[in-house]
CSV table of C-alpha atoms and ligand atoms in Angstrom, one decimal:
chain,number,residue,atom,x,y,z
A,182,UNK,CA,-143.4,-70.5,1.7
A,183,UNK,CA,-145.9,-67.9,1.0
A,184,UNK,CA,-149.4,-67.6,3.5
A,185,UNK,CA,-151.9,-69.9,2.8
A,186,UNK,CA,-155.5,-70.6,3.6
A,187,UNK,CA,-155.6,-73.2,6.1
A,188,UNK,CA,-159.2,-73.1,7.4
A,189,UNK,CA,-162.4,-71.8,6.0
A,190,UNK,CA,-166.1,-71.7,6.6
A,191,UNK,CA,-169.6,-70.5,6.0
A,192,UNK,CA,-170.8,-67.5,8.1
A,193,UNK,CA,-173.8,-66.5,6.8
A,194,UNK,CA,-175.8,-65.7,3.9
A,195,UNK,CA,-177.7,-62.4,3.9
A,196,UNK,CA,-180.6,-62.0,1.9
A,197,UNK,CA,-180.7,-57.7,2.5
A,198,UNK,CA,-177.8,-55.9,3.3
A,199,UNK,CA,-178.2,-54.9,6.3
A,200,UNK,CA,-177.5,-58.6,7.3
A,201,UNK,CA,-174.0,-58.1,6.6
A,202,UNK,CA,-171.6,-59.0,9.3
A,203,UNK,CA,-169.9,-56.1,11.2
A,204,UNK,CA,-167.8,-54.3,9.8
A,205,UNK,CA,-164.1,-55.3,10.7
A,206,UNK,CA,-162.4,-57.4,8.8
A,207,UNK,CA,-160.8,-57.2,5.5
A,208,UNK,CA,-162.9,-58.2,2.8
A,209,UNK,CA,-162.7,-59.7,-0.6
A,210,UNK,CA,-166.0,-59.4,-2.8
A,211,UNK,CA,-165.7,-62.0,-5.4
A,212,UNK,CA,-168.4,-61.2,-8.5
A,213,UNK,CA,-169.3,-62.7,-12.2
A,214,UNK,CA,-171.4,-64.2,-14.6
A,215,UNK,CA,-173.5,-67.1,-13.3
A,216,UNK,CA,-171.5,-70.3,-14.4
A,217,UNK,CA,-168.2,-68.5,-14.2
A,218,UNK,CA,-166.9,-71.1,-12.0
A,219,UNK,CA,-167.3,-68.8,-9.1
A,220,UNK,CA,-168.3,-71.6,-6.7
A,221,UNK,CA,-165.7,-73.8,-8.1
A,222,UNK,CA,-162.9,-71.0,-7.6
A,223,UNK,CA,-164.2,-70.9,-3.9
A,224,UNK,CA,-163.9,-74.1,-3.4
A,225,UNK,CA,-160.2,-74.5,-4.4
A,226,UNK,CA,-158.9,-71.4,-3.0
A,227,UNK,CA,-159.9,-72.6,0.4
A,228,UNK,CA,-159.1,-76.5,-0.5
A,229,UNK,CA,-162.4,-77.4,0.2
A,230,UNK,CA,-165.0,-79.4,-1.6
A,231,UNK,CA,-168.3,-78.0,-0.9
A,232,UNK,CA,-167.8,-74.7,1.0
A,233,UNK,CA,-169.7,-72.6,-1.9
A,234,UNK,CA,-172.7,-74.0,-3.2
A,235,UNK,CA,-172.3,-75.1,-6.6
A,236,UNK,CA,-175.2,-73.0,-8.0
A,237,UNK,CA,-178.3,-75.4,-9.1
A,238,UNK,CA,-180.0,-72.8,-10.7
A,239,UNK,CA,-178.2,-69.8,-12.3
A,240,UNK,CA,-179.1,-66.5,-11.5
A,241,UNK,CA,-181.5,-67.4,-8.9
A,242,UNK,CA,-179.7,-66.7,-5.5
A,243,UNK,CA,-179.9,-63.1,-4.2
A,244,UNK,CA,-178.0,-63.1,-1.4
A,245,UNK,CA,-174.7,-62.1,0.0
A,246,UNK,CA,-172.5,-64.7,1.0
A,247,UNK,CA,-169.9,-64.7,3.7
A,248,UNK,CA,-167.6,-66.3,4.5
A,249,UNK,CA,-164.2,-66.9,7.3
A,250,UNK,CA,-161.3,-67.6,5.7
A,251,UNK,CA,-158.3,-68.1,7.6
A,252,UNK,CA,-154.8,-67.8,6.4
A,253,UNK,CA,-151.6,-68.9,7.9
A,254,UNK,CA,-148.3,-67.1,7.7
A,255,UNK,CA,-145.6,-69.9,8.4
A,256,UNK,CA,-142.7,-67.5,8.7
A,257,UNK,CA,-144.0,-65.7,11.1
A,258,UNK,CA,-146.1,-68.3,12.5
A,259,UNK,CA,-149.2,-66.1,12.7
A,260,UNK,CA,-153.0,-66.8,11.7
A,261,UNK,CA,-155.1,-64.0,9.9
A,262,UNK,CA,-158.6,-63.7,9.4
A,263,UNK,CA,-160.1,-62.2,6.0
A,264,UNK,CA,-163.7,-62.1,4.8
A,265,UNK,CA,-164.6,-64.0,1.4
A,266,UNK,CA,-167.3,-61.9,-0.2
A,267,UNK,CA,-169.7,-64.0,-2.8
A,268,UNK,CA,-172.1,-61.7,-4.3
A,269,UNK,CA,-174.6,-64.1,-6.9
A,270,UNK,CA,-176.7,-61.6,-8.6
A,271,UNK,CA,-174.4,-58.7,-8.6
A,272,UNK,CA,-175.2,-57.0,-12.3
A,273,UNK,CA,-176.1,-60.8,-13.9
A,274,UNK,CA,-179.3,-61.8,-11.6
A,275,UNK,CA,-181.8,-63.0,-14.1
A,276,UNK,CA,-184.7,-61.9,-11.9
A,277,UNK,CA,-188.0,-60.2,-12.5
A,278,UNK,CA,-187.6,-56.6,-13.2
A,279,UNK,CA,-188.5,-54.9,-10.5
A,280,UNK,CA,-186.7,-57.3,-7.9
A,281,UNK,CA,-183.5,-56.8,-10.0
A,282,UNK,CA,-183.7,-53.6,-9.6
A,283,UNK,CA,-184.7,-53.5,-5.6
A,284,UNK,CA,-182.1,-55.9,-5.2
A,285,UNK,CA,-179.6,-53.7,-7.4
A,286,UNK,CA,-179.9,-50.7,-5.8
A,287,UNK,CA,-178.9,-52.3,-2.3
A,288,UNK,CA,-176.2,-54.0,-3.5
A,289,UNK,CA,-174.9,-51.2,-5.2
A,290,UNK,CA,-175.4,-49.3,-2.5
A,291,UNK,CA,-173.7,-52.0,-0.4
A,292,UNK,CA,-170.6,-52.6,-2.7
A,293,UNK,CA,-170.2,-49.0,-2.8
A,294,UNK,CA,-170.1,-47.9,0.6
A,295,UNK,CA,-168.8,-50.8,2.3
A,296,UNK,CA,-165.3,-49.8,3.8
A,297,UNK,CA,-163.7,-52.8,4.6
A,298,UNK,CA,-163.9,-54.2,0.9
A,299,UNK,CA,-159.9,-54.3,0.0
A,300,UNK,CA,-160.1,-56.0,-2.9
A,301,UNK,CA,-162.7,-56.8,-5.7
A,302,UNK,CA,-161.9,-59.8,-7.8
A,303,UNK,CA,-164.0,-60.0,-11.1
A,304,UNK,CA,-164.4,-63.2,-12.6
A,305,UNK,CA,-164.8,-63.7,-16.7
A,306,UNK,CA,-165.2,-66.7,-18.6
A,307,UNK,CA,-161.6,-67.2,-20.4
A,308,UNK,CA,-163.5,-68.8,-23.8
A,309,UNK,CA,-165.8,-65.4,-24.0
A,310,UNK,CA,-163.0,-62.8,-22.6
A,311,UNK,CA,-165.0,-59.5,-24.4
A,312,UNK,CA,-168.3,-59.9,-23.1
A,313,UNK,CA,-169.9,-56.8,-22.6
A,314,UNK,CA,-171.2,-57.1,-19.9
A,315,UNK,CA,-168.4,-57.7,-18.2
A,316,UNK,CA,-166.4,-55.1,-19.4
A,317,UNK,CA,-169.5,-52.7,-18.4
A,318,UNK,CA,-169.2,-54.0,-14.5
A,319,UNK,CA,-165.8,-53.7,-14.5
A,320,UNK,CA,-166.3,-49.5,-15.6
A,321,UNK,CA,-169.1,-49.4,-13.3
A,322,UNK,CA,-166.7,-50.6,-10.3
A,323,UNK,CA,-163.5,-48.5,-11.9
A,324,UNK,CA,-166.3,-45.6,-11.2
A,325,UNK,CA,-166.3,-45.7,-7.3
A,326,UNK,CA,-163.3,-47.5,-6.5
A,327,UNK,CA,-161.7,-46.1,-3.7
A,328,UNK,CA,-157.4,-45.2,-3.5
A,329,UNK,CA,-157.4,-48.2,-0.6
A,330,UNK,CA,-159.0,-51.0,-2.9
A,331,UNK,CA,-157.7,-53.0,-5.2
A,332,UNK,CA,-159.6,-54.4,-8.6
A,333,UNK,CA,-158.5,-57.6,-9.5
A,334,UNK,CA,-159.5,-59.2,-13.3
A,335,UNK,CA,-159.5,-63.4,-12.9
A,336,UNK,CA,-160.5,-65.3,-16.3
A,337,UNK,CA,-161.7,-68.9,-15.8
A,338,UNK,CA,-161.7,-72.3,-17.1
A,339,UNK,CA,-158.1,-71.5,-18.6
A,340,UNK,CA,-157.9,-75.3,-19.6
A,341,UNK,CA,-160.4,-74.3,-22.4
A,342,UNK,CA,-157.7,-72.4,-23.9
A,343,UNK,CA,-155.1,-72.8,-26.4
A,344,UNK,CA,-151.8,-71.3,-25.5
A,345,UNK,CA,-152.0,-68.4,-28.4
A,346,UNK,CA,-155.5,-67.6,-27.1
A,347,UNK,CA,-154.2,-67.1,-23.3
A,348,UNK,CA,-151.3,-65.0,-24.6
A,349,UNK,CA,-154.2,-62.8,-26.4
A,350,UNK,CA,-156.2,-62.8,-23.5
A,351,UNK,CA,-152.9,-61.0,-21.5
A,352,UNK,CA,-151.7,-59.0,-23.8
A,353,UNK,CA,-155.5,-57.3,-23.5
A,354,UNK,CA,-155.5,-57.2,-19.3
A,355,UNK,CA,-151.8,-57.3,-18.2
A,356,UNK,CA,-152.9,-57.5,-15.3
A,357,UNK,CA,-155.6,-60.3,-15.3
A,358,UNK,CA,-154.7,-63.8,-14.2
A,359,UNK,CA,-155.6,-66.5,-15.5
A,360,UNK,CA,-156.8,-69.8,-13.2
A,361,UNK,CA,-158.5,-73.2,-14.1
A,362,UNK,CA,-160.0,-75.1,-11.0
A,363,UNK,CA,-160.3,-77.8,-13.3
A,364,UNK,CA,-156.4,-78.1,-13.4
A,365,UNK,CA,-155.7,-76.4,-10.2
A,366,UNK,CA,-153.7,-73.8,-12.8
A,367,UNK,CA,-152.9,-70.1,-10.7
A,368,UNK,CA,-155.2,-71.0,-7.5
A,369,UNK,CA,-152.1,-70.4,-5.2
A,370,UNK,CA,-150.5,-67.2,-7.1
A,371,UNK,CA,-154.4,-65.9,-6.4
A,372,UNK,CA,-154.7,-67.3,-2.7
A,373,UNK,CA,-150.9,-65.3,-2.3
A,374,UNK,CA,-152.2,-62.0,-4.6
A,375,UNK,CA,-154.9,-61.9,-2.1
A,376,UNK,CA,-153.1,-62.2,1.0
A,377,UNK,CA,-150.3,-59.5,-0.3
A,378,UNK,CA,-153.3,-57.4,-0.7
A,379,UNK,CA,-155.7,-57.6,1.9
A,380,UNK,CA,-153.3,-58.5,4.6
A,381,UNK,CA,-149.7,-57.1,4.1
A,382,UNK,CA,-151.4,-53.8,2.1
A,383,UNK,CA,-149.3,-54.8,-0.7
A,384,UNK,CA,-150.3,-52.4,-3.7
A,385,UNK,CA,-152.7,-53.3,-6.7
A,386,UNK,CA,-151.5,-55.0,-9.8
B,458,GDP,P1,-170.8,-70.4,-10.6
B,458,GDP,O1,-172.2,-70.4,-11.1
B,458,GDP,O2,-170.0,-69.2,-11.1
B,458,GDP,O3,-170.7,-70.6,-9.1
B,458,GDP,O4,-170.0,-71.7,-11.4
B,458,GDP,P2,-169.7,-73.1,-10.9
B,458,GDP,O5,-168.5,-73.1,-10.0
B,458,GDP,O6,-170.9,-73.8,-10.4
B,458,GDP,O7,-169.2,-73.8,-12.3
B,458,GDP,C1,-170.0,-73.7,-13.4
B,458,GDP,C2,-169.6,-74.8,-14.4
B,458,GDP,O8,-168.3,-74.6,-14.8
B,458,GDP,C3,-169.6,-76.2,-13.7
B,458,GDP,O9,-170.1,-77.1,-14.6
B,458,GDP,C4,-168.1,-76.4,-13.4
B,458,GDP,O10,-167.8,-77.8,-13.4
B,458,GDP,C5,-167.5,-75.7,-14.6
B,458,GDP,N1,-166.1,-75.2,-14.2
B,458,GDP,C6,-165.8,-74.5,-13.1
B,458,GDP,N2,-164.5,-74.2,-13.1
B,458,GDP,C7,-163.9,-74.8,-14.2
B,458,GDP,C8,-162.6,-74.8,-14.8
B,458,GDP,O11,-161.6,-74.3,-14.2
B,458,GDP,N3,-162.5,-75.4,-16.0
B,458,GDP,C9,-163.6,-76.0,-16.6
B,458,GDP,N4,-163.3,-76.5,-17.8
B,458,GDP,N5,-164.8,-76.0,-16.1
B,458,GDP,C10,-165.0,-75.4,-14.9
């Protein structure tokens, strides 16, 4: 039986980056499009109902969110601690001009220069896999990324799909996965990718 997240909660949302928590533990910074199904994702990775927000209005959080997410090892019969990393307006933010870019530049500078970031997981929309923005965040991340992080390509809402259209949609990213929280479809080979990563050092896909 692989790890699994048996406890999760909120630690704190920080509206500049210097709010961030220590740094310490591993982290996972989970980005996308507003409406993704970010919140959603959140929410069944850590089996819980209401943990992330579900996003009222899109695009209109700027804040970092954090959160504890513990997993638990039943072989070994050990707990671990990682760091859930939502960041809202990362590249998407639909915000006045000059606040984008304020709020841009610190999160840039934050997503670049944070060490404990293991492991970037970038959420697309399965029914619009080519978006260009998305394929410009994931060169703008494939720019800085450090030899001890991992970048990890999740397309949502996989129950949208036909089976043809997911085969495409993998034959284009080997190495995305494919999840639907709607179906509960790949939650747990994520929840295990992302222990094998952040925990046991386990190299990228
Ligand atoms: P966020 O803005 O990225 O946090 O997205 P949300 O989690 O709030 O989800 C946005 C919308 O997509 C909501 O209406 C969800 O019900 C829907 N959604 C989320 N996950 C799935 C999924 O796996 N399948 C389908 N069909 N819809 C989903």
């Amino acid at each position: 039986m692989p790890a699994r997240i048996v406890d999760a909660s909120f630690i704190t949302s920080a509206s500049r980056v210097e709010e961030a928590p220590a740094e310490g533990v591993g982290e996972v910074v989970f980005l996308g499009r507003s409406n993704v199904g970010k919140s959603s994702l959140l929410n069944s990775l850590t089996h819980r109902k209401n943990l992330a927000k579900r996003s009222a209005t899109p695009g209109k959080t700027r804040l970092i969110n954090y959160f504890e997410v513990v997993y638990k090892d039943d072989e070994a019969d050990q707990k671990y601690t990682v760091h859930f990393v939502d960041l809202p307006g990362f590249g998407y933010a639909k915000v006045s001009k000059s606040m984008k870019n304020e709020w841009q530049k610190s999160l840039n500078f934050f997503i670049k220069n944070r060490r404990t970031i293991r492991l970037f997981v970038h959420l697309r929309d399965a029914r619009h896999p080519d978006e260009p923005i998305d394929d410009d965040v994931k060169n703008y991340i494939s720019g800085f990324i450090q030899p001890d992080q991992c970048y990890l390509e999740v397309f949502t809402k996989s129950d949208k799909l036909k089976q043809k259209e997911m085969a495409k949609i993998l034959r284009e990213h080997p190495d995305a996965l494919l999840v639907s929280n709607l179906k509960k479809r790949g939650i747990e080979r994520l929840e295990s990718l992302i222990f094998d990563i952040v925990i046991r050092g386990a190299a990228c896909r």
